[in-house]
Short mmCIF file of C-alpha atoms in Angstrom, two decimals:
data_model
loop_
_atom_site.label_atom_id
_atom_site.label_comp_id
_atom_site.label_asym_id
_atom_site.label_seq_id
_atom_site.Cartn_x
_atom_site.Cartn_y
_atom_site.Cartn_z
CA VAL V 362 -8.10 -16.93 -2.03
CA ARG V 363 -11.54 -15.36 -1.62
CA HIS V 364 -14.76 -16.65 -0.16
CA GLN V 365 -18.35 -15.59 -0.52
CA SER V 366 -20.04 -15.52 2.89
CA SER V 367 -23.71 -16.38 3.08
CA LYS V 368 -26.09 -13.44 3.34
CA VAL V 369 -27.59 -12.84 6.76
CA SER V 370 -30.75 -10.74 6.86
CA GLU V 371 -32.46 -11.57 10.13
CA LYS V 372 -32.42 -13.54 13.36
CA THR V 373 -33.54 -17.10 12.62
CA GLY V 374 -33.72 -18.50 16.13
CA THR V 375 -32.28 -18.46 19.63
CA THR V 376 -29.10 -20.34 20.45
CA PRO V 377 -29.37 -22.22 23.77
CA TRP V 378 -26.53 -21.65 26.24
CA LYS V 379 -25.14 -24.28 28.58
CA VAL V 380 -24.12 -22.16 31.56
CA PRO V 381 -20.73 -23.29 32.90
CA ASP V 382 -20.21 -24.35 36.51
CA ILE V 383 -19.17 -21.23 38.43
CA SER V 384 -19.36 -22.66 41.96
CA ARG V 385 -15.64 -22.26 42.60
CA TRP V 386 -15.73 -18.62 41.49
CA LYS V 387 -18.85 -17.30 43.24
CA GLU V 388 -17.04 -16.18 46.39
CA ARG V 389 -13.92 -14.90 44.62
CA THR V 390 -13.15 -11.19 44.65
CA PHE V 391 -10.37 -8.99 43.33
CA MET V 392 -8.77 -6.01 45.03
CA GLY V 393 -10.16 -3.14 42.96
CA TYR V 394 -10.21 0.64 43.15
CA PRO V 395 -13.79 1.78 43.92
CA ARG V 396 -15.32 4.63 41.88
CA GLU V 397 -18.26 6.78 42.94
CA ASP V 398 -20.37 5.66 39.97
CA GLY V 399 -20.19 2.01 41.03
CA GLN V 400 -17.46 0.92 38.62
CA ALA V 401 -14.21 -0.58 39.89
CA GLY V 402 -10.70 -0.07 38.58
CA THR V 403 -7.99 -2.66 38.18
CA ALA V 404 -5.51 0.23 38.14
CA ASN V 405 -5.45 3.80 39.49
CA ILE V 406 -4.15 6.16 36.83
CA TRP V 407 -3.89 9.91 36.40
CA LEU V 408 -4.13 10.48 32.64
CA PHE V 409 -2.62 13.34 30.61
CA PHE V 410 -3.85 13.85 27.03
CA PRO V 411 -4.43 16.57 24.38
CA LEU V 412 -7.63 17.43 22.55
CA VAL V 413 -5.55 18.21 19.45
CA PHE V 414 -2.20 17.15 18.02
CA CYS V 415 -0.85 20.71 18.41
CA GLU V 416 -0.49 19.97 22.14
CA ASN V 417 1.49 16.74 21.69
CA ARG V 418 4.82 18.44 22.43
CA ASN V 419 3.49 19.88 25.69
CA ILE V 420 2.20 16.44 26.67
CA GLU V 421 5.65 15.01 25.92
CA LEU V 422 7.25 17.73 28.09
CA LEU V 423 4.92 16.85 30.95
CA LYS V 424 5.65 13.17 30.44
CA ASP V 425 9.38 13.79 30.71
CA VAL V 426 8.94 15.81 33.92
CA PHE V 427 6.44 13.56 35.71
CA GLU V 428 7.90 10.20 34.69
CA LYS V 429 11.42 11.13 35.71
CA GLU V 430 10.33 12.45 39.11
CA LEU V 431 7.57 9.96 39.95
CA SER V 432 8.80 6.87 38.09
CA TYR V 433 9.43 3.48 39.64
CA TYR V 434 12.63 3.27 37.57
CA ARG V 435 15.37 5.86 37.83
CA THR V 436 17.20 5.02 34.63
CA ASP V 437 16.09 3.11 31.54
CA SER V 438 18.18 -0.02 30.89
CA HIS V 439 18.85 0.96 27.29
CA ARG V 440 20.11 4.40 28.34
CA LEU V 441 22.52 2.66 30.71
CA LEU V 442 23.73 0.50 27.84
CA LEU V 443 24.27 3.49 25.55
CA ARG V 444 25.99 5.36 28.39
CA ALA V 445 28.42 2.46 28.76
CA LEU V 446 29.10 2.46 25.00
CA ILE V 447 29.67 6.25 24.95
CA SER V 448 32.19 5.96 27.78
CA GLY V 449 34.04 3.31 25.82
CA LYS V 450 33.26 0.51 28.22
CA GLU V 451 32.41 -2.81 26.64
CA ALA V 452 29.07 -4.14 27.88
CA GLU V 453 29.13 -7.84 28.68
CA THR V 454 25.58 -8.28 27.44
CA SER V 455 23.15 -6.30 25.33
CA VAL V 456 20.87 -5.70 28.32
CA VAL V 457 21.83 -3.69 31.38
CA GLU V 458 19.82 -4.04 34.59
CA GLU V 459 17.65 -1.09 35.58
CA GLU V 460 18.28 0.79 38.80
CA GLN V 461 15.14 0.18 40.86
CA GLY V 462 13.44 3.18 42.42
CA ALA V 463 10.86 3.16 45.18
CA GLY V 464 8.46 5.58 43.48
CA VAL V 465 6.93 8.68 45.06
CA PHE V 466 3.33 7.45 45.35
CA LYS V 467 1.86 4.16 46.50
CA ASN V 468 -1.54 3.99 44.78
CA ILE V 469 -1.38 6.19 41.68
CA GLU V 470 0.40 6.01 38.33
CA VAL V 471 0.71 8.71 35.67
CA LYS V 472 0.13 7.89 31.99
CA PHE V 473 0.23 9.97 28.82
CA ILE V 474 -1.59 9.87 25.49
CA THR V 475 -0.73 11.66 22.26
CA HIS V 476 -2.56 11.39 18.93
CA GLN V 477 -2.83 12.96 15.47
CA GLY V 478 -6.48 14.04 15.65
CA GLY V 479 -8.65 16.87 16.89
CA CYS V 480 -8.38 19.14 13.84
CA GLY V 481 -7.64 19.20 10.12
CA GLY V 482 -10.00 16.35 9.25
CA ILE V 483 -13.76 16.14 8.98
CA ARG V 484 -15.70 17.44 11.98
CA GLN V 485 -17.25 14.03 12.55
CA ASP V 486 -13.81 12.56 13.30
CA SER V 487 -13.28 15.17 16.03
CA VAL V 488 -16.66 14.36 17.57
CA THR V 489 -15.82 10.65 17.46
CA LEU V 490 -12.46 11.35 19.08
CA SER V 491 -14.18 13.36 21.83
CA ARG V 492 -16.34 10.33 22.66
CA LEU V 493 -13.31 8.06 22.78
CA LEU V 494 -11.40 10.42 25.09
CA ALA V 495 -14.50 10.83 27.27
CA GLY V 496 -14.60 7.03 27.54
CA TYR V 497 -11.00 7.03 28.73
CA VAL V 498 -11.83 9.56 31.45
CA ASN V 499 -14.86 7.46 32.46
CA ASN V 500 -12.88 4.20 32.42
CA PRO V 501 -12.79 2.87 36.02
CA ASN V 502 -8.99 2.56 35.86
CA VAL V 503 -8.68 6.35 35.56
CA ALA V 504 -8.81 8.47 38.74
CA GLY V 505 -8.68 11.82 36.96
CA ALA V 506 -7.18 13.64 33.99
CA THR V 507 -5.18 16.64 32.84
CA VAL V 508 -6.43 17.77 29.41
CA LEU V 509 -4.59 20.19 27.10
CA SER V 510 -6.35 22.27 24.42
CA LEU V 511 -4.90 24.77 21.98
CA GLY V 512 -8.14 26.72 21.57
CA CYS V 513 -8.94 27.05 17.87
CA GLN V 514 -9.17 23.36 16.93
CA ASN V 515 -12.19 21.39 15.71
CA LEU V 516 -12.40 19.39 18.94
CA GLN V 517 -13.43 22.30 21.15
CA VAL V 518 -13.42 22.02 24.94
CA ASP V 519 -17.23 22.28 24.94
CA ILE V 520 -17.51 19.30 22.58
CA PHE V 521 -15.30 17.24 24.91
CA LYS V 522 -17.28 18.31 27.99
CA GLU V 523 -20.53 17.39 26.27
CA ALA V 524 -19.13 13.95 25.39
CA VAL V 525 -18.16 13.40 29.03
CA LYS V 526 -21.61 14.48 30.20
CA LYS V 527 -23.30 12.18 27.71
CA ILE V 528 -21.28 9.14 28.73
CA ASN V 529 -21.68 9.80 32.47
CA PRO V 530 -23.84 12.77 33.59
CA GLU V 531 -22.88 12.18 37.23
CA LEU V 532 -19.11 11.88 36.72
CA LYS V 533 -17.33 13.34 39.75
CA LYS V 534 -13.71 12.63 38.80
CA PRO V 535 -11.41 15.66 38.69
CA ILE V 536 -10.73 16.82 35.10
CA LEU V 537 -8.24 19.69 34.78
CA ILE V 538 -8.53 21.46 31.40
CA TYR V 539 -6.01 24.03 30.10
CA GLU V 540 -6.30 26.10 26.92
CA GLN V 541 -2.96 27.40 25.66
CA GLN V 542 -4.31 30.37 23.70
CA LYS V 543 -5.75 31.74 26.96
CA MET V 544 -2.67 31.20 29.11
CA GLY V 545 0.27 33.11 27.66
CA THR V 546 3.76 31.61 27.45
CA VAL V 547 4.54 27.90 27.48
CA GLU V 548 6.61 28.43 30.64
CA GLU V 549 3.72 30.06 32.51
CA MET V 550 1.23 27.46 31.32
CA MET V 551 3.44 24.49 32.20
CA ASN V 552 4.10 25.81 35.70
CA VAL V 553 0.37 26.07 36.40
CA ILE V 554 -0.32 22.60 34.94
CA ILE V 555 2.46 20.95 36.94
CA ARG V 556 1.45 22.57 40.25
CA GLU V 557 -2.28 21.85 39.93
CA SER V 558 -1.85 18.35 38.48
CA PHE V 559 0.57 17.37 41.24
CA GLU V 560 -1.94 18.39 43.92
CA ALA V 561 -4.69 16.40 42.20
CA ILE V 562 -2.42 13.37 41.82
CA LYS V 563 -1.58 13.51 45.53
CA GLU V 564 -5.28 13.42 46.33
CA ALA V 565 -5.91 10.50 43.94
CA ASP V 566 -3.14 8.55 45.66
CA LYS V 567 -5.40 8.31 48.73
CA ILE V 568 -7.71 5.88 46.89
CA GLU V 569 -6.95 2.31 47.98
CA ARG V 570 -7.91 -1.15 46.75
CA VAL V 571 -10.86 -2.94 48.38
CA PRO V 572 -12.37 -6.43 47.89
CA THR V 573 -14.55 -6.23 44.76
CA PRO V 574 -16.94 -8.78 43.15
CA LEU V 575 -15.93 -10.32 39.83
CA SER V 576 -19.10 -8.85 38.29
CA LYS V 577 -17.23 -5.51 38.15
CA LEU V 578 -14.81 -6.90 35.55
CA LYS V 579 -15.24 -5.66 31.98
CA VAL V 580 -12.82 -7.72 29.89
CA GLY V 581 -11.90 -6.82 26.32
CA LEU V 582 -11.31 -9.85 24.07
CA GLU V 583 -8.64 -9.25 21.44
CA CYS V 584 -6.39 -11.23 19.09
CA GLY V 585 -3.50 -10.24 16.86
CA GLY V 586 -0.62 -11.92 15.09
CA SER V 587 -2.83 -15.02 14.96
CA ASP V 588 -1.54 -18.36 13.72
CA GLY V 589 -3.04 -21.71 12.71
CA PHE V 590 -3.29 -22.73 16.38
CA SER V 591 -5.11 -19.62 17.64
CA GLY V 592 -8.57 -20.94 16.77
CA ILE V 593 -8.01 -24.29 18.51
CA SER V 594 -6.12 -23.29 21.67
CA ALA V 595 -5.86 -19.68 22.85
CA ASN V 596 -9.15 -18.35 21.43
CA PRO V 597 -11.51 -21.12 22.63
CA ALA V 598 -9.76 -21.13 26.02
CA LEU V 599 -10.37 -17.40 26.29
CA GLY V 600 -13.93 -18.07 25.13
CA TYR V 601 -14.48 -20.39 28.08
CA ALA V 602 -13.07 -17.75 30.44
CA SER V 603 -15.47 -15.29 28.79
CA ASP V 604 -18.41 -17.63 29.46
CA LEU V 605 -17.38 -17.97 33.12
CA LEU V 606 -17.20 -14.19 33.43
CA ALA V 607 -20.60 -13.71 31.77
CA ALA V 608 -22.14 -16.27 34.15
CA LEU V 609 -20.63 -14.35 37.09
CA GLY V 610 -22.30 -11.11 35.98
CA GLY V 611 -19.21 -9.58 34.37
CA SER V 612 -18.97 -8.03 30.90
CA PRO V 613 -16.79 -9.69 28.25
CA ILE V 614 -16.44 -7.47 25.14
CA LEU V 615 -15.85 -8.95 21.68
CA SER V 616 -14.62 -6.46 19.07
CA GLU V 617 -12.96 -6.54 15.59
CA PHE V 618 -16.04 -6.61 13.32
CA PRO V 619 -14.09 -7.41 10.10
CA GLU V 620 -13.03 -10.63 11.85
CA LEU V 621 -16.64 -11.61 12.47
CA CYS V 622 -17.42 -11.83 8.76
CA GLY V 623 -18.79 -15.30 8.08
CA VAL V 624 -20.05 -15.96 11.61
CA GLU V 625 -22.76 -13.28 11.61
CA GLN V 626 -25.66 -15.73 11.72
CA GLU V 627 -24.40 -17.40 14.88
CA LEU V 628 -23.93 -14.04 16.62
CA VAL V 629 -27.28 -12.70 15.44
CA ASN V 630 -29.04 -15.77 16.82
CA ARG V 631 -27.22 -15.30 20.14
CA CYS V 632 -28.57 -11.75 20.57
CA VAL V 633 -31.06 -11.59 23.42
CA GLU V 634 -32.88 -8.58 21.98
CA GLN V 635 -34.06 -8.25 18.38
CA GLU V 636 -32.89 -4.62 18.26
CA ASP V 637 -29.33 -5.73 19.02
CA ALA V 638 -29.50 -8.33 16.24
CA ASP V 639 -30.66 -5.61 13.84
CA LYS V 640 -28.00 -3.18 15.06
CA PHE V 641 -25.22 -5.76 14.63
CA LEU V 642 -26.24 -6.53 11.04
CA SER V 643 -26.59 -2.83 10.25
CA LEU V 644 -23.12 -2.02 11.59
CA MET V 645 -21.56 -4.99 9.77
CA LYS V 646 -23.17 -4.10 6.44
CA ALA V 647 -22.26 -0.42 6.68
CA TYR V 648 -18.66 -1.26 7.60
CA GLU V 649 -18.24 -3.78 4.77
CA ARG V 650 -19.86 -1.38 2.30
CA SER V 651 -17.37 1.35 3.23
CA ALA V 652 -14.51 -1.11 2.70
CA VAL V 653 -15.82 -2.12 -0.74
CA ASP V 654 -16.36 1.53 -1.72
CA ALA V 655 -12.69 2.15 -0.95
CA GLY V 656 -11.66 -0.67 -3.29
CA SER V 657 -11.04 -3.24 -0.54
CA GLY V 658 -13.21 -5.61 1.47
CA PHE V 659 -13.29 -7.85 4.51
CA ASP V 660 -11.63 -10.57 2.42
CA MET V 661 -8.46 -8.42 2.53
CA ASN V 662 -8.34 -8.62 6.33
CA PRO V 663 -5.86 -11.50 6.86
CA SER V 664 -2.34 -10.12 7.24
CA PRO V 665 0.74 -11.59 5.49
CA GLY V 666 1.65 -13.25 8.80
CA ASN V 667 -1.82 -14.79 9.11
CA ILE V 668 -1.69 -16.12 5.56
CA LYS V 669 1.82 -17.52 5.96
CA ASP V 670 0.62 -19.48 8.99
CA GLY V 671 -2.50 -20.90 7.37
CA LEU V 672 -5.26 -18.31 7.89
CA ILE V 673 -5.64 -17.67 4.18
CA THR V 674 -9.21 -16.26 4.10
CA ASP V 675 -11.22 -13.96 6.33
CA ALA V 676 -13.69 -16.83 6.87
CA MET V 677 -10.99 -19.03 8.38
CA LYS V 678 -9.71 -16.13 10.47
CA SER V 679 -13.24 -15.25 11.62
CA ALA V 680 -14.09 -18.82 12.64
CA GLY V 681 -11.18 -18.76 15.07
CA ALA V 682 -11.43 -15.12 16.16
CA ALA V 683 -15.11 -15.41 17.14
CA LYS V 684 -14.29 -18.21 19.57
CA LYS V 685 -12.92 -15.60 21.99
CA GLY V 686 -16.54 -14.67 22.69
CA GLY V 687 -17.42 -18.15 23.94
CA THR V 688 -21.03 -19.30 23.65
CA SER V 689 -22.94 -16.98 26.00
CA PRO V 690 -25.87 -14.80 24.85
CA VAL V 691 -25.11 -11.39 23.34
CA THR V 692 -26.66 -8.84 25.72
CA ALA V 693 -25.62 -5.63 23.92
CA VAL V 694 -24.26 -4.39 20.58
CA LEU V 695 -22.24 -1.16 20.67
CA ASP V 696 -21.01 1.15 17.97
CA TYR V 697 -17.48 2.58 18.24
CA GLY V 698 -17.29 5.00 21.18
CA GLU V 699 -20.35 3.64 22.98
CA TYR V 700 -19.78 2.58 26.59
CA VAL V 701 -20.46 -0.83 28.13
CA SER V 702 -23.33 -0.67 30.61
CA LYS V 703 -24.81 -4.19 30.54
CA PRO V 704 -23.45 -7.42 32.05
CA GLY V 705 -22.97 -10.31 29.66
CA LEU V 706 -21.29 -10.52 26.26
CA ASN V 707 -21.08 -7.16 24.48
CA LEU V 708 -20.21 -6.80 20.77
CA LEU V 709 -18.22 -3.62 20.01
CA CYS V 710 -17.73 -2.30 16.46
CA THR V 711 -14.01 -1.74 15.91
CA PRO V 712 -11.47 -2.45 13.17
CA GLY V 713 -9.43 -5.64 13.24
CA ASN V 714 -6.31 -3.48 13.59
CA ASP V 715 -4.86 -4.57 16.94
CA VAL V 716 -4.13 -1.15 18.43
CA GLU V 717 -7.22 0.58 17.05
CA SER V 718 -9.29 -2.20 18.59
CA THR V 719 -7.57 -2.28 22.02
CA THR V 720 -7.77 1.54 22.05
CA ALA V 721 -11.53 1.30 21.50
CA LEU V 722 -12.00 -1.44 24.12
CA ALA V 723 -10.47 0.74 26.83
CA GLY V 724 -12.56 3.69 25.64
CA SER V 725 -15.71 1.59 26.04
CA GLY V 726 -14.87 0.73 29.64
CA ALA V 727 -12.72 -2.42 29.58
CA ASN V 728 -10.72 -2.56 32.81
CA ILE V 729 -8.78 -5.63 31.59
CA ILE V 730 -7.93 -6.70 28.04
CA VAL V 731 -6.92 -10.26 27.14
CA PHE V 732 -5.01 -10.50 23.87
CA THR V 733 -4.32 -13.85 22.19
CA THR V 734 -1.47 -14.26 19.72
CA GLY V 735 0.33 -17.02 17.87
CA LEU V 736 3.06 -15.04 16.15
CA GLY V 737 3.76 -12.52 18.94
CA THR V 738 2.96 -8.85 19.48
CA PRO V 739 4.01 -6.34 22.18
CA THR V 740 0.73 -4.35 22.17
CA GLY V 741 -0.34 -2.64 25.41
CA ASN V 742 -2.64 0.21 26.48
CA PRO V 743 -2.14 3.38 28.55
CA VAL V 744 -4.98 2.77 31.03
CA THR V 745 -5.95 -0.91 30.81
CA PRO V 746 -3.62 -3.85 31.59
CA VAL V 747 -3.27 -6.12 28.54
CA ILE V 748 -2.77 -9.82 29.24
CA LYS V 749 -0.98 -11.61 26.40
CA VAL V 750 -1.95 -15.26 25.76
CA SER V 751 0.07 -17.44 23.39
CA SER V 752 -1.52 -20.14 21.24
CA ASN V 753 1.65 -22.26 21.25
CA SER V 754 4.55 -22.91 23.61
CA GLU V 755 7.23 -22.23 20.99
CA LEU V 756 6.26 -18.54 21.05
CA VAL V 757 6.82 -18.39 24.81
CA GLU V 758 10.28 -19.88 24.39
CA LYS V 759 11.14 -17.39 21.65
CA MET V 760 9.54 -14.22 23.10
CA PRO V 761 9.11 -14.86 26.84
CA ASP V 762 9.12 -11.15 27.74
CA ILE V 763 5.80 -10.42 25.98
CA ILE V 764 3.69 -13.45 26.99
CA ASP V 765 1.76 -13.92 30.24
CA VAL V 766 -0.20 -17.15 29.70
CA ASP V 767 0.67 -20.15 27.49
CA THR V 768 -2.15 -22.30 26.08
CA GLY V 769 0.20 -24.62 24.20
CA GLY V 770 -0.75 -27.40 26.63
CA ILE V 771 -4.05 -27.75 24.73
CA ILE V 772 -2.23 -28.58 21.50
CA LYS V 773 0.04 -31.05 23.32
CA GLY V 774 -2.98 -32.79 24.85
CA GLU V 775 -1.86 -31.90 28.37
CA LYS V 776 -4.80 -29.62 29.24
CA SER V 777 -8.42 -29.22 28.20
CA ILE V 778 -9.89 -25.99 26.84
CA GLU V 779 -11.93 -25.68 30.04
CA GLU V 780 -8.88 -26.13 32.30
CA MET V 781 -6.97 -23.52 30.33
CA GLY V 782 -9.94 -21.15 30.40
CA GLU V 783 -10.04 -21.38 34.18
CA GLU V 784 -6.31 -20.60 34.31
CA ILE V 785 -6.90 -17.53 32.17
CA LEU V 786 -9.71 -16.31 34.45
CA ASP V 787 -7.54 -16.90 37.51
CA TYR V 788 -4.76 -14.83 35.94
CA ILE V 789 -7.26 -12.08 35.04
CA ILE V 790 -8.29 -11.90 38.71
CA ARG V 791 -4.67 -11.68 39.89
CA VAL V 792 -3.90 -8.90 37.42
CA ALA V 793 -7.13 -7.09 38.33
CA GLY V 794 -6.15 -7.13 41.99
CA GLY V 795 -2.60 -5.92 41.45
CA GLU V 796 -1.01 -9.26 42.34
CA GLU V 797 0.52 -9.65 38.87
CA LYS V 798 1.92 -7.15 36.39
CA THR V 799 1.43 -8.02 32.74
CA SER V 800 4.36 -8.13 30.35
CA ALA V 801 3.00 -5.14 28.43
CA VAL V 802 2.86 -3.11 31.66
CA LYS V 803 6.40 -4.13 32.57
CA LEU V 804 7.58 -3.06 29.11
CA ASN V 805 5.69 0.26 29.48
CA GLN V 806 3.87 -0.50 26.22
CA ASN V 807 1.20 2.21 25.90
CA ASP V 808 -0.35 2.07 22.42
CA PHE V 809 -3.15 4.45 21.43
CA ILE V 810 -4.58 4.84 17.92
CA PRO V 811 -8.08 6.32 17.44
CA TRP V 812 -10.13 5.01 14.53
CA LYS V 813 -10.86 7.61 11.86
CA ARG V 814 -14.16 6.41 10.53
CA GLY V 815 -12.91 5.99 7.01
CA VAL V 816 -11.70 2.52 6.12
CA SER V 817 -9.45 0.72 8.56
CA LEU V 818 -9.18 -3.05 8.50
#
């Protein structure tokens, strides 16, 4: 089934906004990690990543070393299960409890990113990747980074440094950069990296949480594995939470441009500035044109799971997906890799692909991501906690280990959209302050897929 969306060429008016009552939230704070540039983290992470895929193995070696020695868990539950099977002992259940460890540090975690970019493609993709990685370093949840370079790749160290400077000229976080072709053997290089990174991690562990205003929250709004209920429960409830956050001076971020096809006029009219309205339309048209040139189109966006559950066209999917952005004015429109700097609702150009979009949200500064789903998905992120919100209670019963908030009460008539939105915001605050760990964090789900600016829907 296809639809022909109406053509949008300009802003036709201004959409009035009924500001929600925020009296109960005005004095609320969360316990955040302060950064020198005024941002605030909901986590405190030392990040390891490569500039090019050639360094993925070395990142994996470092991951094995640091996670085993610093981890909060001594032995993975599935390894314990396999160990029992190898020894010939019958396990009573398919899940074996983990041995809890205390962890070496109190305030710092280590995370690792690998990717398939940095060389071999067009130079523009490497430049785009440099901006994304610079955004991860600048993300308030990151205390510092260890960066590995081979030396001869497209994404040169200077390109990365320039991207960091452009995104934050005053960035004072420690960034340790190592170039393998200048360092000799793997053994020698790894010894230097481990020693110097460990000292930097020890220093970052001294950063402690402090009471922080809710205006420091930058919340990515995401959906994936949507069902027929998503647009009437989880998404509008998240939209109300988004409106509350915008009214409090925070920055909700709505992404997934293919899933905004059909609701462009509403969003254009909500733009505060004419230049943002023009930019949004320009980005949407260029993106759709690239999809058509590749023999596809936004009408191909709904997945088999979406279609099976009733979202048979991109228009139907868009009508529900856009509700995550609530009704507040659009204060900024950002292209992929641009960083959030304004309070209020931001529109960020990303694919509808769940992981490509959540990857971009974190790279644009989101310190929390809220992800609605009706069919279930385990998606997480290396630096930003991902809160999973179900559109129906049956999903929670079936997959309780991946869901944090259930909005099924809306469908049952037990709760209003506004009540559920307030519950979502309350949970966001608890996660931001370290009082709650999301399911994706507990499962150590750290997904990272950069968008190559070809066609990705």
